[in-house]
Amino acid sequence: KQEVTQIPAALSVPEGENLVLNCSFTDSAIYNLQWFRQDPGKGLTSLLLIQSSQREQTSGRLNASLDKSSGRSTLYIAASQPGDSATYLCAAPDSSYKLIFGSGTRLLVRP
Amino acid sequence: ETGVTQSPTHLIKTRGQQVTLRCSSQSGHNTVSWYQQALGQGPQFIFQYYREEENGRGNFPPRFSGLQFPNYSSELNVNALELDDSALYLCASTPGGTGGLETQYFGPGTRLLVL
């Protein structure tokens, strides 16, 4: 049974800092790993999807990595900005393709 | 290209009532998934519809039911509302029938409050 965990639950950093968000999963037979952004009270926006055959994916200042053997994924945000403040969620599909989400990391980037 | 839309945006109901939430999938998408997100938690999968048939269900009781129409829009119905049903309900659409294997496109959600 796939379980997804995100630590820490909240993070506060000054503007301009590079930061890493962590995501752990229990079933290494993973199809893919997806990262989403959620602004308060809003829906989710897909940021990156890493297939199981890939090690990383990049989009602008975002870079996501996947290490199946250790059951970990990281989302690296370069040169953080106040507009990056949001909750970041990771998710992986289970054996029946249902997406299993972590509880998210709430990021605050201080000006 | 129109994105995923949901209606209504907010809803207040009382315990025991019934509610219907609606979702229009993104153009060209034939699969809709529904999620429940409690405050401070990640979304939990309720069920998925592919070409008008339910093809996956999470750990939710039968009072949560759904429907998908020929234009691939979808409804989520919840009967006998309980206080714990208060949450943000999200729908997501994908172009194929494999849900979690594809990039999911989410709507803005419906905030349901049960009093």
PDB file of C-alpha atoms in Angstrom:
ATOM      1  CA  LYS A   1       0.000   0.000   0.000  1.00  0.00           C
ATOM      2  CA  GLN A   2       1.489   3.313  -1.074  1.00  0.00           C
ATOM      3  CA  GLU A   3       1.903   5.959   1.628  1.00  0.00           C
ATOM      4  CA  VAL A   4       3.309   9.424   0.998  1.00  0.00           C
ATOM      5  CA  THR A   5       4.835  11.666   3.668  1.00  0.00           C
ATOM      6  CA  GLN A   6       6.056  15.248   3.526  1.00  0.00           C
ATOM      7  CA  ILE A   7       8.300  16.813   6.138  1.00  0.00           C
ATOM      8  CA  PRO A   8       8.392  19.555   7.331  1.00  0.00           C
ATOM      9  CA  ALA A   9       4.750  20.578   7.449  1.00  0.00           C
ATOM     10  CA  ALA A  10       5.746  24.243   7.246  1.00  0.00           C
ATOM     11  CA  LEU A  11       8.818  26.195   6.199  1.00  0.00           C
ATOM     12  CA  SER A  12       9.664  29.904   6.337  1.00  0.00           C
ATOM     13  CA  VAL A  13      12.645  31.300   4.400  1.00  0.00           C
ATOM     14  CA  PRO A  14      13.903  34.762   3.390  1.00  0.00           C
ATOM     15  CA  GLU A  15      13.543  35.822  -0.222  1.00  0.00           C
ATOM     16  CA  GLY A  16      16.382  34.732  -2.501  1.00  0.00           C
ATOM     17  CA  GLU A  17      17.183  31.542  -0.626  1.00  0.00           C
ATOM     18  CA  ASN A  18      17.456  28.203  -2.445  1.00  0.00           C
ATOM     19  CA  LEU A  19      15.340  25.561  -0.746  1.00  0.00           C
ATOM     20  CA  VAL A  20      14.496  21.869  -0.851  1.00  0.00           C
ATOM     21  CA  LEU A  21      11.144  20.261  -0.101  1.00  0.00           C
ATOM     22  CA  ASN A  22      11.078  16.572   0.770  1.00  0.00           C
ATOM     23  CA  CYS A  23       8.673  13.782  -0.117  1.00  0.00           C
ATOM     24  CA  SER A  24       8.907  10.137   0.985  1.00  0.00           C
ATOM     25  CA  PHE A  25       6.967   7.156  -0.327  1.00  0.00           C
ATOM     26  CA  THR A  26       6.754   3.572   0.890  1.00  0.00           C
ATOM     27  CA  ASP A  27       6.298   1.546  -2.315  1.00  0.00           C
ATOM     28  CA  SER A  28       9.389   1.826  -4.514  1.00  0.00           C
ATOM     29  CA  ALA A  29       7.535   0.197  -7.442  1.00  0.00           C
ATOM     30  CA  ILE A  30       6.395   3.660  -8.341  1.00  0.00           C
ATOM     31  CA  TYR A  31       4.906   4.639 -11.712  1.00  0.00           C
ATOM     32  CA  ASN A  32       5.612   8.329 -11.333  1.00  0.00           C
ATOM     33  CA  LEU A  33       5.853  11.106  -8.756  1.00  0.00           C
ATOM     34  CA  GLN A  34       3.968  14.355  -9.173  1.00  0.00           C
ATOM     35  CA  TRP A  35       4.477  17.728  -7.516  1.00  0.00           C
ATOM     36  CA  PHE A  36       1.645  20.238  -7.175  1.00  0.00           C
ATOM     37  CA  ARG A  37       1.251  23.761  -5.873  1.00  0.00           C
ATOM     38  CA  GLN A  38      -1.857  24.891  -3.997  1.00  0.00           C
ATOM     39  CA  ASP A  39      -2.673  28.479  -3.093  1.00  0.00           C
ATOM     40  CA  PRO A  40      -4.959  28.992  -0.053  1.00  0.00           C
ATOM     41  CA  GLY A  41      -8.498  27.772  -0.711  1.00  0.00           C
ATOM     42  CA  LYS A  42      -7.734  27.020  -4.355  1.00  0.00           C
ATOM     43  CA  GLY A  43      -7.304  24.005  -6.565  1.00  0.00           C
ATOM     44  CA  LEU A  44      -4.007  22.304  -7.352  1.00  0.00           C
ATOM     45  CA  THR A  45      -1.642  23.278 -10.142  1.00  0.00           C
ATOM     46  CA  SER A  46       0.597  20.583 -11.570  1.00  0.00           C
ATOM     47  CA  LEU A  47       4.278  21.591 -11.423  1.00  0.00           C
ATOM     48  CA  LEU A  48       6.262  18.543 -12.466  1.00  0.00           C
ATOM     49  CA  LEU A  49       5.681  14.858 -13.196  1.00  0.00           C
ATOM     50  CA  ILE A  50       8.690  12.519 -13.009  1.00  0.00           C
ATOM     51  CA  GLN A  51       8.280   9.130 -14.647  1.00  0.00           C
ATOM     52  CA  SER A  52       9.757   6.122 -12.843  1.00  0.00           C
ATOM     53  CA  SER A  53      12.434   5.843 -15.546  1.00  0.00           C
ATOM     54  CA  GLN A  54      13.608   9.422 -14.953  1.00  0.00           C
ATOM     55  CA  ARG A  55      15.893  10.788 -12.238  1.00  0.00           C
ATOM     56  CA  GLU A  56      14.837  14.426 -12.471  1.00  0.00           C
ATOM     57  CA  GLN A  57      12.676  17.003 -14.207  1.00  0.00           C
ATOM     58  CA  THR A  58      13.170  20.740 -14.508  1.00  0.00           C
ATOM     59  CA  SER A  59      10.814  23.634 -15.120  1.00  0.00           C
ATOM     60  CA  GLY A  60      12.216  27.122 -14.771  1.00  0.00           C
ATOM     61  CA  ARG A  61      13.473  27.594 -11.207  1.00  0.00           C
ATOM     62  CA  LEU A  62      12.042  24.232 -10.147  1.00  0.00           C
ATOM     63  CA  ASN A  63      13.888  20.936 -10.221  1.00  0.00           C
ATOM     64  CA  ALA A  64      12.410  17.680  -8.967  1.00  0.00           C
ATOM     65  CA  SER A  65      14.415  14.511  -8.395  1.00  0.00           C
ATOM     66  CA  LEU A  66      13.340  10.929  -7.848  1.00  0.00           C
ATOM     67  CA  ASP A  67      15.267   8.203  -6.015  1.00  0.00           C
ATOM     68  CA  LYS A  68      13.190   5.030  -6.044  1.00  0.00           C
ATOM     69  CA  SER A  69      15.681   2.970  -4.061  1.00  0.00           C
ATOM     70  CA  SER A  70      15.495   5.305  -1.068  1.00  0.00           C
ATOM     71  CA  GLY A  71      11.802   6.124  -1.528  1.00  0.00           C
ATOM     72  CA  ARG A  72      12.431   9.839  -1.802  1.00  0.00           C
ATOM     73  CA  SER A  73      11.723  12.777  -4.055  1.00  0.00           C
ATOM     74  CA  THR A  74      12.878  16.351  -3.588  1.00  0.00           C
ATOM     75  CA  LEU A  75      11.638  19.605  -5.076  1.00  0.00           C
ATOM     76  CA  TYR A  76      14.377  22.213  -5.359  1.00  0.00           C
ATOM     77  CA  ILE A  77      13.314  25.856  -5.700  1.00  0.00           C
ATOM     78  CA  ALA A  78      16.065  28.239  -6.750  1.00  0.00           C
ATOM     79  CA  ALA A  79      16.179  31.912  -5.770  1.00  0.00           C
ATOM     80  CA  SER A  80      12.854  31.825  -3.924  1.00  0.00           C
ATOM     81  CA  GLN A  81      10.399  34.718  -4.285  1.00  0.00           C
ATOM     82  CA  PRO A  82       7.411  35.826  -2.183  1.00  0.00           C
ATOM     83  CA  GLY A  83       5.176  34.636  -5.036  1.00  0.00           C
ATOM     84  CA  ASP A  84       6.403  31.087  -4.372  1.00  0.00           C
ATOM     85  CA  SER A  85       4.530  31.122  -1.043  1.00  0.00           C
ATOM     86  CA  ALA A  86       1.983  28.305  -1.216  1.00  0.00           C
ATOM     87  CA  THR A  87       1.481  24.714  -0.116  1.00  0.00           C
ATOM     88  CA  TYR A  88       3.456  22.166  -2.105  1.00  0.00           C
ATOM     89  CA  LEU A  89       2.070  18.641  -2.385  1.00  0.00           C
ATOM     90  CA  CYS A  90       3.610  15.500  -3.790  1.00  0.00           C
ATOM     91  CA  ALA A  91       1.631  12.484  -4.957  1.00  0.00           C
ATOM     92  CA  ALA A  92       2.239   9.013  -6.342  1.00  0.00           C
ATOM     93  CA  PRO A  93      -0.238   6.587  -7.923  1.00  0.00           C
ATOM     94  CA  ASP A  94      -0.876   3.302  -6.156  1.00  0.00           C
ATOM     95  CA  SER A  95      -1.196  -0.096  -7.885  1.00  0.00           C
ATOM     96  CA  SER A  96      -4.705   0.777  -9.120  1.00  0.00           C
ATOM     97  CA  TYR A  97      -3.565   4.168 -10.431  1.00  0.00           C
ATOM     98  CA  LYS A  98      -5.253   6.186  -7.658  1.00  0.00           C
ATOM     99  CA  LEU A  99      -3.187   9.234  -6.731  1.00  0.00           C
ATOM    100  CA  ILE A 100      -1.992   9.149  -3.113  1.00  0.00           C
ATOM    101  CA  PHE A 101      -1.074  12.575  -1.724  1.00  0.00           C
ATOM    102  CA  GLY A 102       1.153  13.715   1.086  1.00  0.00           C
ATOM    103  CA  SER A 103      -0.146  16.316   3.534  1.00  0.00           C
ATOM    104  CA  GLY A 104       1.939  19.039   1.949  1.00  0.00           C
ATOM    105  CA  THR A 105       4.593  21.541   3.013  1.00  0.00           C
ATOM    106  CA  ARG A 106       3.341  25.077   3.607  1.00  0.00           C
ATOM    107  CA  LEU A 107       6.036  27.458   2.311  1.00  0.00           C
ATOM    108  CA  LEU A 108       6.325  31.120   3.267  1.00  0.00           C
ATOM    109  CA  VAL A 109       8.937  33.232   1.495  1.00  0.00           C
ATOM    110  CA  ARG A 110       9.524  36.441   3.466  1.00  0.00           C
ATOM    111  CA  PRO A 111      10.351  39.648   1.528  1.00  0.00           C
TER     112      PRO A 111
ATOM    113  CA  GLU B   1      -9.130  25.798 -24.427  1.00  0.00           C
ATOM    114  CA  THR B   2     -11.308  25.867 -21.319  1.00  0.00           C
ATOM    115  CA  GLY B   3      -9.855  24.529 -18.091  1.00  0.00           C
ATOM    116  CA  VAL B   4     -11.605  22.466 -15.457  1.00  0.00           C
ATOM    117  CA  THR B   5     -14.522  24.289 -13.846  1.00  0.00           C
ATOM    118  CA  GLN B   6     -16.540  23.446 -10.738  1.00  0.00           C
ATOM    119  CA  SER B   7     -19.802  24.697  -9.309  1.00  0.00           C
ATOM    120  CA  PRO B   8     -20.816  25.976  -6.903  1.00  0.00           C
ATOM    121  CA  THR B   9     -17.746  27.593  -5.332  1.00  0.00           C
ATOM    122  CA  HIS B  10     -19.158  27.501  -1.808  1.00  0.00           C
ATOM    123  CA  LEU B  11     -22.035  25.643  -0.198  1.00  0.00           C
ATOM    124  CA  ILE B  12     -23.538  25.437   3.287  1.00  0.00           C
ATOM    125  CA  LYS B  13     -25.718  22.467   4.236  1.00  0.00           C
ATOM    126  CA  THR B  14     -27.040  20.928   7.425  1.00  0.00           C
ATOM    127  CA  ARG B  15     -26.527  17.400   8.688  1.00  0.00           C
ATOM    128  CA  GLY B  16     -28.681  14.811   6.945  1.00  0.00           C
ATOM    129  CA  GLN B  17     -29.158  16.841   3.766  1.00  0.00           C
ATOM    130  CA  GLN B  18     -28.010  15.826   0.311  1.00  0.00           C
ATOM    131  CA  VAL B  19     -25.660  17.779  -1.982  1.00  0.00           C
ATOM    132  CA  THR B  20     -24.666  17.675  -5.648  1.00  0.00           C
ATOM    133  CA  LEU B  21     -21.393  19.128  -6.870  1.00  0.00           C
ATOM    134  CA  ARG B  22     -20.582  19.622 -10.539  1.00  0.00           C
ATOM    135  CA  CYS B  23     -17.425  19.490 -12.621  1.00  0.00           C
ATOM    136  CA  SER B  24     -16.736  20.249 -16.274  1.00  0.00           C
ATOM    137  CA  SER B  25     -13.611  18.554 -17.556  1.00  0.00           C
ATOM    138  CA  GLN B  26     -10.989  20.213 -19.697  1.00  0.00           C
ATOM    139  CA  SER B  27     -11.685  20.072 -23.411  1.00  0.00           C
ATOM    140  CA  GLY B  28     -10.570  16.729 -24.876  1.00  0.00           C
ATOM    141  CA  HIS B  29     -10.417  14.979 -21.484  1.00  0.00           C
ATOM    142  CA  ASN B  30     -12.582  11.884 -20.938  1.00  0.00           C
ATOM    143  CA  THR B  31     -11.604  11.040 -17.355  1.00  0.00           C
ATOM    144  CA  VAL B  32     -12.675  12.830 -14.185  1.00  0.00           C
ATOM    145  CA  SER B  33     -11.459  12.092 -10.668  1.00  0.00           C
ATOM    146  CA  TRP B  34     -12.958  13.478  -7.460  1.00  0.00           C
ATOM    147  CA  TYR B  35     -11.031  14.233  -4.276  1.00  0.00           C
ATOM    148  CA  GLN B  36     -11.922  15.361  -0.749  1.00  0.00           C
ATOM    149  CA  GLN B  37      -9.464  17.657   0.998  1.00  0.00           C
ATOM    150  CA  ALA B  38      -9.908  18.333   4.701  1.00  0.00           C
ATOM    151  CA  LEU B  39      -8.247  21.403   6.167  1.00  0.00           C
ATOM    152  CA  GLY B  40      -4.488  20.967   6.472  1.00  0.00           C
ATOM    153  CA  GLN B  41      -4.496  17.608   4.707  1.00  0.00           C
ATOM    154  CA  GLY B  42      -3.701  16.363   1.239  1.00  0.00           C
ATOM    155  CA  PRO B  43      -6.531  15.423  -1.122  1.00  0.00           C
ATOM    156  CA  GLN B  44      -8.041  11.954  -0.701  1.00  0.00           C
ATOM    157  CA  PHE B  45      -9.248  10.061  -3.775  1.00  0.00           C
ATOM    158  CA  ILE B  46     -13.010   9.457  -3.823  1.00  0.00           C
ATOM    159  CA  PHE B  47     -13.563   7.894  -7.266  1.00  0.00           C
ATOM    160  CA  GLN B  48     -12.795   8.186 -10.942  1.00  0.00           C
ATOM    161  CA  TYR B  49     -15.028   8.108 -14.014  1.00  0.00           C
ATOM    162  CA  TYR B  50     -13.846   7.112 -17.460  1.00  0.00           C
ATOM    163  CA  ARG B  51     -16.239   7.325 -20.401  1.00  0.00           C
ATOM    164  CA  GLU B  52     -19.294   7.397 -18.113  1.00  0.00           C
ATOM    165  CA  GLU B  53     -18.262   4.370 -16.021  1.00  0.00           C
ATOM    166  CA  GLU B  54     -16.778   4.360 -12.512  1.00  0.00           C
ATOM    167  CA  ASN B  55     -13.347   2.729 -12.840  1.00  0.00           C
ATOM    168  CA  GLY B  56     -11.800   3.235  -9.425  1.00  0.00           C
ATOM    169  CA  ARG B  57     -12.975   4.072  -5.915  1.00  0.00           C
ATOM    170  CA  GLY B  58     -11.256   5.127  -2.722  1.00  0.00           C
ATOM    171  CA  ASN B  59     -12.207   4.346   0.859  1.00  0.00           C
ATOM    172  CA  PHE B  60     -15.485   6.291   0.937  1.00  0.00           C
ATOM    173  CA  PRO B  61     -18.949   4.976   1.915  1.00  0.00           C
ATOM    174  CA  PRO B  62     -21.715   4.345  -0.661  1.00  0.00           C
ATOM    175  CA  ARG B  63     -23.455   7.611   0.260  1.00  0.00           C
ATOM    176  CA  PHE B  64     -20.765   9.187  -1.938  1.00  0.00           C
ATOM    177  CA  SER B  65     -21.858   8.528  -5.501  1.00  0.00           C
ATOM    178  CA  GLY B  66     -21.146   9.999  -8.880  1.00  0.00           C
ATOM    179  CA  LEU B  67     -22.097  10.275 -12.485  1.00  0.00           C
ATOM    180  CA  GLN B  68     -20.378  11.164 -15.718  1.00  0.00           C
ATOM    181  CA  PHE B  69     -22.287  12.480 -18.706  1.00  0.00           C
ATOM    182  CA  PRO B  70     -21.682  11.938 -22.458  1.00  0.00           C
ATOM    183  CA  ASN B  71     -19.881  15.308 -22.643  1.00  0.00           C
ATOM    184  CA  TYR B  72     -17.567  13.990 -19.845  1.00  0.00           C
ATOM    185  CA  SER B  73     -18.768  16.474 -17.249  1.00  0.00           C
ATOM    186  CA  SER B  74     -19.391  14.885 -13.873  1.00  0.00           C
ATOM    187  CA  GLU B  75     -21.398  15.127 -10.663  1.00  0.00           C
ATOM    188  CA  LEU B  76     -20.544  14.124  -7.122  1.00  0.00           C
ATOM    189  CA  ASN B  77     -23.533  13.375  -4.896  1.00  0.00           C
ATOM    190  CA  VAL B  78     -23.310  13.028  -1.151  1.00  0.00           C
ATOM    191  CA  ASN B  79     -26.338  11.789   0.814  1.00  0.00           C
ATOM    192  CA  ALA B  80     -27.025  12.003   4.543  1.00  0.00           C
ATOM    193  CA  LEU B  81     -24.381  14.672   5.101  1.00  0.00           C
ATOM    194  CA  GLU B  82     -22.239  14.435   8.224  1.00  0.00           C
ATOM    195  CA  LEU B  83     -20.204  17.156   9.931  1.00  0.00           C
ATOM    196  CA  ASP B  84     -16.975  15.407   8.812  1.00  0.00           C
ATOM    197  CA  ASP B  85     -17.995  15.879   5.182  1.00  0.00           C
ATOM    198  CA  SER B  86     -17.025  19.546   5.531  1.00  0.00           C
ATOM    199  CA  ALA B  87     -14.080  19.922   3.157  1.00  0.00           C
ATOM    200  CA  LEU B  88     -12.841  21.248  -0.168  1.00  0.00           C
ATOM    201  CA  TYR B  89     -14.018  18.961  -2.976  1.00  0.00           C
ATOM    202  CA  LEU B  90     -11.760  18.913  -5.998  1.00  0.00           C
ATOM    203  CA  CYS B  91     -12.193  17.383  -9.384  1.00  0.00           C
ATOM    204  CA  ALA B  92      -9.413  16.705 -11.853  1.00  0.00           C
ATOM    205  CA  SER B  93      -9.499  15.656 -15.478  1.00  0.00           C
ATOM    206  CA  THR B  94      -7.052  13.748 -17.649  1.00  0.00           C
ATOM    207  CA  PRO B  95      -7.090  12.924 -21.366  1.00  0.00           C
ATOM    208  CA  GLY B  96      -6.797   9.147 -20.965  1.00  0.00           C
ATOM    209  CA  GLY B  97      -8.299   6.548 -18.666  1.00  0.00           C
ATOM    210  CA  THR B  98      -5.296   5.962 -16.433  1.00  0.00           C
ATOM    211  CA  GLY B  99      -5.878   8.730 -13.894  1.00  0.00           C
ATOM    212  CA  GLY B 100      -2.870   8.819 -11.644  1.00  0.00           C
ATOM    213  CA  LEU B 101      -0.449   7.888 -14.417  1.00  0.00           C
ATOM    214  CA  GLU B 102      -1.147  11.170 -16.200  1.00  0.00           C
ATOM    215  CA  THR B 103      -0.764  14.844 -15.367  1.00  0.00           C
ATOM    216  CA  GLN B 104      -3.936  15.816 -13.536  1.00  0.00           C
ATOM    217  CA  TYR B 105      -5.647  19.136 -14.258  1.00  0.00           C
ATOM    218  CA  PHE B 106      -7.564  20.358 -11.234  1.00  0.00           C
ATOM    219  CA  GLY B 107     -10.544  22.648 -10.927  1.00  0.00           C
ATOM    220  CA  PRO B 108     -10.740  25.415  -8.299  1.00  0.00           C
ATOM    221  CA  GLY B 109     -12.817  23.272  -5.926  1.00  0.00           C
ATOM    222  CA  THR B 110     -16.107  23.533  -4.056  1.00  0.00           C
ATOM    223  CA  ARG B 111     -15.927  24.425  -0.370  1.00  0.00           C
ATOM    224  CA  LEU B 112     -18.655  22.517   1.504  1.00  0.00           C
ATOM    225  CA  LEU B 113     -19.571  23.376   5.078  1.00  0.00           C
ATOM    226  CA  VAL B 114     -21.933  21.054   6.959  1.00  0.00           C
ATOM    227  CA  LEU B 115     -23.570  22.514  10.063  1.00  0.00           C
TER     228      LEU B 115
END
